[in-house]
XYZ file of C-alpha atoms in Angstrom:
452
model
C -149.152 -124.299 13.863
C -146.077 -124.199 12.159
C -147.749 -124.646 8.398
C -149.739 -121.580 9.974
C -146.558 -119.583 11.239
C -145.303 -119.868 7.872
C -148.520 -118.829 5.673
C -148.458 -115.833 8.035
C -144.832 -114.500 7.357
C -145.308 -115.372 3.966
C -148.331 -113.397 3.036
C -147.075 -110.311 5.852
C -144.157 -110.069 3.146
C -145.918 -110.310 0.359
C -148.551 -107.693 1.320
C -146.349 -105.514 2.764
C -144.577 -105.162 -0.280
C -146.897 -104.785 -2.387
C -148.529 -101.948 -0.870
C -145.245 -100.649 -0.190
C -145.257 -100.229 -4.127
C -148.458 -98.334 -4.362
C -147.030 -96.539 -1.199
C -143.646 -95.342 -3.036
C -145.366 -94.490 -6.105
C -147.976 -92.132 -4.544
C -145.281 -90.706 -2.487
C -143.209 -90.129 -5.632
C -145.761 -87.728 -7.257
C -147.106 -86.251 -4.240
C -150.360 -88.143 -3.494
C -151.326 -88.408 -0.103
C -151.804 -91.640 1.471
C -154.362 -91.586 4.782
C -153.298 -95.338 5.583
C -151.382 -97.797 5.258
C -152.213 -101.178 6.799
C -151.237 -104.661 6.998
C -154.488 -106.819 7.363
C -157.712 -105.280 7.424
C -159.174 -103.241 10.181
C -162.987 -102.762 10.169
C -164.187 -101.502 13.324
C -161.038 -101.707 15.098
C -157.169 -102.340 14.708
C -154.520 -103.757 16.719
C -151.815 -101.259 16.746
C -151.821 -98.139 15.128
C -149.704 -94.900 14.728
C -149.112 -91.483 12.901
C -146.085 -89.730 12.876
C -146.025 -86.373 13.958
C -146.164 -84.363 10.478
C -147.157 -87.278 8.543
C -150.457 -87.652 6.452
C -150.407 -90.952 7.285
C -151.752 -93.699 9.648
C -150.054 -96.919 9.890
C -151.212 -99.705 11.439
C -151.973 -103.580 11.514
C -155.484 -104.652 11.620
C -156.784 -108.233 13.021
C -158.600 -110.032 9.859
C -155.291 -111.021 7.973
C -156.907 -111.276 4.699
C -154.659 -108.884 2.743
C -153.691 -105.457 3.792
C -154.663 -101.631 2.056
C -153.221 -98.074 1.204
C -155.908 -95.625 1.497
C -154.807 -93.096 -1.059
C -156.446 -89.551 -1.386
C -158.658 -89.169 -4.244
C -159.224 -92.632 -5.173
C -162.309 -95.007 -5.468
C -161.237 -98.054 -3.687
C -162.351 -100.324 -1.398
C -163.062 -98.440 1.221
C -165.402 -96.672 -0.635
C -165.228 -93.657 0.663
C -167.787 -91.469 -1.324
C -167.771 -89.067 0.545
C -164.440 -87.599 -0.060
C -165.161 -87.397 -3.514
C -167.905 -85.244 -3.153
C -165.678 -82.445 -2.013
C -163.430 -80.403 -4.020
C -160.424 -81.983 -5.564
C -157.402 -81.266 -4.085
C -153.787 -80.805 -5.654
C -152.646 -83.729 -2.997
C -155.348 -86.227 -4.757
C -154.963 -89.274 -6.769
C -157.475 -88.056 -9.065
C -156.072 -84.983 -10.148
C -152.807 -86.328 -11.133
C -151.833 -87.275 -14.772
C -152.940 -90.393 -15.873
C -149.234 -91.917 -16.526
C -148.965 -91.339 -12.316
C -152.165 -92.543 -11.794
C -151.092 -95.810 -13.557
C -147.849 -96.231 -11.890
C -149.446 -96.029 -8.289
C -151.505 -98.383 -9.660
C -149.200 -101.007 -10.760
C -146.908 -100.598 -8.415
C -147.823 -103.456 -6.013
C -147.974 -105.923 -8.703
C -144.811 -104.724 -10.038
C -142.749 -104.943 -6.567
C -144.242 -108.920 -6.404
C -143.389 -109.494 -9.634
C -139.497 -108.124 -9.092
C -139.134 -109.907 -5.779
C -140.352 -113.343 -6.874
C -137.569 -113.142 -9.547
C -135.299 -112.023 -6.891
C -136.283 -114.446 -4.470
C -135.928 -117.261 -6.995
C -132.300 -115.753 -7.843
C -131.116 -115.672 -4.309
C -132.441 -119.850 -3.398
C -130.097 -120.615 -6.843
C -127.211 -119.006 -5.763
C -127.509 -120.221 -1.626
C -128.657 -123.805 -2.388
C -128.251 -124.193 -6.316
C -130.907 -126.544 -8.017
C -130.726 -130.103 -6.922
C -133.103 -132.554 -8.939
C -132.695 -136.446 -9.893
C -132.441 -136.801 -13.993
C -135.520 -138.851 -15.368
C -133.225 -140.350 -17.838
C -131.114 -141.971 -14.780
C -134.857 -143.324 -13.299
C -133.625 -146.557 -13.922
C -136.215 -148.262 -12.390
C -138.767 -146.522 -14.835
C -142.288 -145.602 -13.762
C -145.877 -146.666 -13.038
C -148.202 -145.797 -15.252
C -152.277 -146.065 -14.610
C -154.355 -148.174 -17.233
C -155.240 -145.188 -19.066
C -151.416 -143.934 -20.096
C -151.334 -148.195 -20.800
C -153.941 -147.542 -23.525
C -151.427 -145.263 -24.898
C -148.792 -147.799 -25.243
C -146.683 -147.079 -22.322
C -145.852 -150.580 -19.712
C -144.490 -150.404 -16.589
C -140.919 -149.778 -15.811
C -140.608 -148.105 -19.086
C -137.708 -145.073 -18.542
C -139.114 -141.464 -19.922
C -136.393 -139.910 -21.791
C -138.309 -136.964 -23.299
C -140.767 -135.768 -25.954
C -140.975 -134.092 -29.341
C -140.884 -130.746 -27.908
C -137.568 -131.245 -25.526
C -136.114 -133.588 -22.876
C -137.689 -134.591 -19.804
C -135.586 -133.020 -16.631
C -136.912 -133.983 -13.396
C -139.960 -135.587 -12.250
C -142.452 -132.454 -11.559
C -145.151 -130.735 -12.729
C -143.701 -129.991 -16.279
C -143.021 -133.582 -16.976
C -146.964 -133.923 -16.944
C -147.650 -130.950 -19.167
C -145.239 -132.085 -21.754
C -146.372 -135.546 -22.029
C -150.374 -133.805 -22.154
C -148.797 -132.112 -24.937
C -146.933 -134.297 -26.703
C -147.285 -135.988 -30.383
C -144.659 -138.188 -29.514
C -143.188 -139.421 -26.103
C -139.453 -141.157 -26.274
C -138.972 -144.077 -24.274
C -136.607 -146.727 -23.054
C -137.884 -150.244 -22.523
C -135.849 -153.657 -21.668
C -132.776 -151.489 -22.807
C -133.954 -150.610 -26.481
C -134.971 -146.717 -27.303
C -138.491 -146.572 -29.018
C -141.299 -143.938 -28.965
C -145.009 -144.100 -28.073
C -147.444 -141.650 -30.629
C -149.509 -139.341 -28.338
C -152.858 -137.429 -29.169
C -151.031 -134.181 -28.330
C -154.071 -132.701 -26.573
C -154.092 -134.592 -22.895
C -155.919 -132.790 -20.016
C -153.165 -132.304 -17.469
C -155.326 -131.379 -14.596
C -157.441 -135.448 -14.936
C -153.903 -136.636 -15.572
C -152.708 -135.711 -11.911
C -156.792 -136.039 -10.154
C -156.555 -139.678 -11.661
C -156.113 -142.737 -8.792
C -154.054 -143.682 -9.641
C -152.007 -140.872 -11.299
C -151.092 -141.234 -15.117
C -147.400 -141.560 -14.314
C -145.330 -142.306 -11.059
C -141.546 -143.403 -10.435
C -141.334 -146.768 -10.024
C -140.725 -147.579 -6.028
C -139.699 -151.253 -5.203
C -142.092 -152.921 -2.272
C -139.008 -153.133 -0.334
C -139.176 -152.615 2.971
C -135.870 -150.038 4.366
C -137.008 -149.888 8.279
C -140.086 -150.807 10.134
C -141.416 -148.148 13.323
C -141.449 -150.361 16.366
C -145.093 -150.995 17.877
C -146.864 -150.870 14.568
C -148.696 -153.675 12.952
C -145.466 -154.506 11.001
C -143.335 -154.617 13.789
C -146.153 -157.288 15.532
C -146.319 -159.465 12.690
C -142.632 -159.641 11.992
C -141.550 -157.531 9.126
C -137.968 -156.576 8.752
C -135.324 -154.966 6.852
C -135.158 -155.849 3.320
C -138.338 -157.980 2.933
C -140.311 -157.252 0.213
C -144.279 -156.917 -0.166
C -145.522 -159.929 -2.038
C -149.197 -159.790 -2.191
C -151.860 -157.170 -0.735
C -155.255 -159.924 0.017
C -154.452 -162.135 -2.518
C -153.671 -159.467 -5.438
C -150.191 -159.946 -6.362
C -147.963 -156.717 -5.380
C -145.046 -155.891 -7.966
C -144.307 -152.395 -6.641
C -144.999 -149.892 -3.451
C -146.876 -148.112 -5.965
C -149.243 -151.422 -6.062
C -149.386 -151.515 -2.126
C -150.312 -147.801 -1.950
C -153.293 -148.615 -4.442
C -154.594 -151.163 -2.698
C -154.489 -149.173 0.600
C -156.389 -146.587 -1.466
C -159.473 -149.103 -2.043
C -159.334 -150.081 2.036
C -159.593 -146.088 2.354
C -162.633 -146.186 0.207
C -164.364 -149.154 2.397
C -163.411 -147.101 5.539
C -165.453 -144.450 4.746
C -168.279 -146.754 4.094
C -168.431 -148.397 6.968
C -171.351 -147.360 9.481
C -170.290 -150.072 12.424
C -167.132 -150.255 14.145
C -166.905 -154.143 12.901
C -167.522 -152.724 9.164
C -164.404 -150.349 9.640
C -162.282 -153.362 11.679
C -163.211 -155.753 8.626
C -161.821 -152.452 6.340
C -158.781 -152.508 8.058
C -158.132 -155.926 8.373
C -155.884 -157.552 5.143
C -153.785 -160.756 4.516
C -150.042 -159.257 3.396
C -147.506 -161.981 2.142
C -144.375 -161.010 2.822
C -140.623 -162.091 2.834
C -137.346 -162.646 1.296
C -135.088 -165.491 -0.995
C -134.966 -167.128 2.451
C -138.450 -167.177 3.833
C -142.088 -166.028 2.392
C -144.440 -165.393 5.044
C -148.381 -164.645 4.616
C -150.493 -163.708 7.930
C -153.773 -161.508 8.581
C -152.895 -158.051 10.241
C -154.943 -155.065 11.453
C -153.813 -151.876 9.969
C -153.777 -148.956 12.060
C -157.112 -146.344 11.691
C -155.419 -144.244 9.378
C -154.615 -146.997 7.021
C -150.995 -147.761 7.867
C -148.776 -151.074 8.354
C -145.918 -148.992 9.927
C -142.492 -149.881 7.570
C -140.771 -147.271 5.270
C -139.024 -147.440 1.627
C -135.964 -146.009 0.734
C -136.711 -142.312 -0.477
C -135.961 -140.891 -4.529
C -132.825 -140.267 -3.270
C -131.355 -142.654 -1.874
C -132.676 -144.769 -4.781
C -130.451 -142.289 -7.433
C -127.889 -140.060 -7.096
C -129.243 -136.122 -7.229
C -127.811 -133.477 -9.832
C -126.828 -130.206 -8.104
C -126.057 -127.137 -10.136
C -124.642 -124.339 -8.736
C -124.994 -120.877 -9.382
C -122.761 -117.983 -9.119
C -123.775 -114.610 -7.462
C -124.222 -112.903 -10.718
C -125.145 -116.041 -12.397
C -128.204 -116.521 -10.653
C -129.909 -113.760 -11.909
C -130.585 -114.491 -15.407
C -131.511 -117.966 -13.742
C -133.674 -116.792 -11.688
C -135.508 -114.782 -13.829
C -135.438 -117.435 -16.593
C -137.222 -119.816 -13.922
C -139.686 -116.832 -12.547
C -140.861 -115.918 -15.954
C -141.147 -120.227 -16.632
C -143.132 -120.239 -13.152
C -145.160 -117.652 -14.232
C -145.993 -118.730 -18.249
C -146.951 -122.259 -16.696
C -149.738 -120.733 -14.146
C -151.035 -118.655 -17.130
C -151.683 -121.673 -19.274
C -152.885 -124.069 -16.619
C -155.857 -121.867 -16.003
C -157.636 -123.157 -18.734
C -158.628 -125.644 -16.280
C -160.310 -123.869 -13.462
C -162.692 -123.088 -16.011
C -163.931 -126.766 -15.871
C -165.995 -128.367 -13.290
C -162.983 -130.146 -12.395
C -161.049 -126.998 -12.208
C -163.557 -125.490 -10.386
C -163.561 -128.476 -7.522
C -159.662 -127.872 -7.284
C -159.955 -124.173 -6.332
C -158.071 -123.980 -2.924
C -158.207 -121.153 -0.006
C -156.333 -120.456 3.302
C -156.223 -124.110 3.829
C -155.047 -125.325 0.668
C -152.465 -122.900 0.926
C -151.336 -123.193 3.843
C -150.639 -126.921 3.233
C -148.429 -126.213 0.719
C -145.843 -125.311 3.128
C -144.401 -128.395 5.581
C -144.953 -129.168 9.024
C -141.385 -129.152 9.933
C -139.763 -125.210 9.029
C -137.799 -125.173 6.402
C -136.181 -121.694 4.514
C -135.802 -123.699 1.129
C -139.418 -124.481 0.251
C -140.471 -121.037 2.960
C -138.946 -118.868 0.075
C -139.878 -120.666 -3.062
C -143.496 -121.096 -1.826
C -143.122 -116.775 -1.030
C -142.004 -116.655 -4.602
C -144.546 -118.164 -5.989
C -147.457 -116.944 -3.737
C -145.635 -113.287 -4.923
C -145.995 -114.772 -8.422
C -149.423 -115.543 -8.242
C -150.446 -112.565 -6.249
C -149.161 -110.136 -9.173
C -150.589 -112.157 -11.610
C -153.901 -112.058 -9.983
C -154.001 -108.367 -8.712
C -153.002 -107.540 -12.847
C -156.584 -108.902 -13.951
C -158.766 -106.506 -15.318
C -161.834 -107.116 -12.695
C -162.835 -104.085 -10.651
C -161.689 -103.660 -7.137
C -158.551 -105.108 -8.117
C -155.406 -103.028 -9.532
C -155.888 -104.521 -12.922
C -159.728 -102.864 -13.051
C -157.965 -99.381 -12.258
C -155.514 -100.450 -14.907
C -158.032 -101.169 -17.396
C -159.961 -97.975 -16.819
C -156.540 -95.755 -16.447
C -155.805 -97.123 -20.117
C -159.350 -96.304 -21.503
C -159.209 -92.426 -20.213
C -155.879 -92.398 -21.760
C -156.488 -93.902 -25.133
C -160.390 -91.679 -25.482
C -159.067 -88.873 -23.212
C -162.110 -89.308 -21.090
C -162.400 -90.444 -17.524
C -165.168 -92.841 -16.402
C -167.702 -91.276 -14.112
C -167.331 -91.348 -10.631
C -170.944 -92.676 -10.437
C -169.926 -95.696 -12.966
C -166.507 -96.261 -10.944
C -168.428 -96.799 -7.681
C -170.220 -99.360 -8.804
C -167.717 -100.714 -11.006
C -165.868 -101.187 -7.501
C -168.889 -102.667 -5.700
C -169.563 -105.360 -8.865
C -165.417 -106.276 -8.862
C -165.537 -106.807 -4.703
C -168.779 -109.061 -5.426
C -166.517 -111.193 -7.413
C -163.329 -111.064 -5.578
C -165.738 -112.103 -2.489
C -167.108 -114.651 -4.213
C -163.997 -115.961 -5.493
C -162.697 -116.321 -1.665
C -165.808 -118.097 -0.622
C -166.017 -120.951 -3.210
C -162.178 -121.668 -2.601
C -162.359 -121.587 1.267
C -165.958 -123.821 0.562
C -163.503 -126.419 -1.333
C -161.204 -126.640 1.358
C -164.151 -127.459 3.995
C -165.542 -129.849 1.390
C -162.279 -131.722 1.241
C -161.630 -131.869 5.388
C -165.212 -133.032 5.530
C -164.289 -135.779 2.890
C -167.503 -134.673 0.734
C -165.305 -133.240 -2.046
């Protein structure tokens, strides 16, 4: 409920907004807008009201899949035909210069745009930019036989590549090393670098199980929930995971892989003794004092019931701080950087891999925590804002960037596109947009259902 709660005020802001800047616009030259709405309303709406005066309706409708501003004049998706039949009026979108047209037209993605960068200005200045340095990773990483093929060993310490230096462990570590000719390294102490094909595909890099890359976490244990399995078969404080069924454990990395082939016997089993025999293991276990090895049942979800010390408590975080005025330019240097990285990542939805990681509602919904928190509340609204702009800005009809696209060709030949061709312009763009949301809500169902 509250990952729900969240996606809610999120996307209420960010529509809002937006059609607040189609809103201002049309106001600005004139245009009359018949509604304004947050979330749609067909057949009915949940609160509505028109000032006395006012052209317009506002109002909040109950399927909150995005939100509209009916303007005069304008083939949208309401499509209201009928209007256009009848005489144009000086109030109308359509009789306006194009240069208006194409500013109430832009205008939502433009708003977005401007308050993702100030969004990401304001979280540098209140909480700075704390991050943990690869280069002080001492404990190096975990790479997956594939990045082994490469050269790379386990517990080697990243450093950088021959683009730039590595800065924190995160998405952009990935795409540099899927980019790289040359990755720098230290190993046992002594600096040395590892040749790369340069030409990596990022998005099998992070779908690989394991990943191609993961910190290093020792199988130490740092406290152990009371009732679980590792409480029952005496697991404490400081003992360290030895072996997982015989396979020799040299990392909580390790463990977490061989959990990850139990999962995949789980779901194979069709009797409840196929899914206890899943869940049942042999863990050796222990310290310099004692080693102990013993069978336990792991709980249905796959868990023993001890915890490791966290990335930060491991090494010391890096906080910069920003100044008020600072944190602009910061903020817009990181928005743009947010923004450049989505463009060139969608390469990969154009693969069937890509295609499989298309997420909807649910997907993005989980990208916010169970537990409320402003810090990752506002960057996830920045981004969503990000992506929203860059989305809306696409030249497919129905969206702002089709109106765009056909606002720039009357300008450039001097001739508008025929209401008749607009229509069904309109109807072909909403086909897509529609078909967009259903394959990416389909993914999500896939996944819950474990099919996907």
């Amino acid at each position: 409920m509250i990952k729900l709660a969240q996606l809610i005020l999120a996307l209420s802001i960010l529509i809002l907004l937006h059609e607040g800047g189609h809103f201002f616009f049309a106001k600005l030259f004139g245009i009359r807008v018949e509604k304004f709405y947050m979330f749609f309303d067909w057949k009915f709406s949940l609160f509505k009201f028109k000032p006395k005066n006012s052209d317009t309706e506002y109002g909040i409708g109950w399927i909150p899949l995005g939100g509209y501003c009916k303007i005069s004049g304008m083939i949208d998706e309401s499509f209201d035909t009928e209007q256009m039949k009848r005489p144009a009026q000086p109030w109308e979108f359509r009789t306006k210069p194009a240069w208006q047209r194409l500013l109430v037209m832009i205008g939502g993605v433009l708003v977005n745009f401007l308050l993702a960068l100030f969004i990401y200005s304001m979280i540098l200045f209140y909480w700075g930019e704390t991050y943990i340095p690869v280069k002080d990773m001492t404990l190096g990483m975990k790479f997956n036989q594939e990045a082994k093929s490469y050269g790379f060993k386990d517990g080697d310490i990243l450093i950088g590549t021959d683009k730039r230096a590595f800065k924190d462990f995160s998405a952009d570590l990935y795409r540099d090393i899927s980019e790289a000719k040359r990755v720098d390294i230290i190993r046992d102490g002594k600096a040395m670098s590892i040749n790369m094909p340069g030409e990596l595909n990022m998005l099998n890099m992070f779908k690989a199980d394991p990943a191609f890359v993961r910190p290093l976490m020792p199988a130490v244990v740092d406290s152990v929930l009371p009732g679980t399995p590792a409480a029952k078969i005496g697991m404490k404080k400081g003992d360290k995971i030895l072996a997982f069924n015989g396979a020799p454990i040299d990392s909580y990395n390790e463990f977490i892989n061989q959990l990850g082939r139990r999962q995949d016997l789980l779901l194979t089993s069709k009797t409840a003794a196929d899914s206890l025999k899943a869940r049942t293991v042999v863990i050796a276990f222990g310290n310099d004092a004692r080693v102990d090895t013993t069978a336990v049942t792991l709980t249905p979800d796959l868990k023993l019931g001890f915890a490791i010390q966290s990335m930060a408590d491991l090494y010391k975080p890096v906080t910069q701080e920003y100044g008020f005025f600072e944190s602009f330019p910061a903020g817009v240097k990181y928005g743009c950087h947010v923004l450049g990285t989505y463009i060139d990542d969608l390469k990969y939805v154009f693969t069937a891999e890509g295609a499989k990681s298309l997420g909807g509602f649910g997907t993005i919904g989980n990208l916010f925590p169970a537990e409320w928190d402003w810090y990752i509340f506002w960057r996830m609204t920045a981004f969503l804002s990000i992506i929203l702009a860059f989305m809306n800005i696409l030249p497919i009809p129905a969206l702002d960037g089709g109106h765009v696209l056909f606002l720039l060709y009357e300008m450039i030949t001097r001739r508008k596109p025929s209401e008749e061709f607009m229509i069904r312009a309109e109807y072909v763009g909403f086909g897509i947009v529609l078909l967009l949301l259903v394959v990416a809500n389909l993914n999500d169902i896939l996944r819950g259902l474990g099919i996907m």
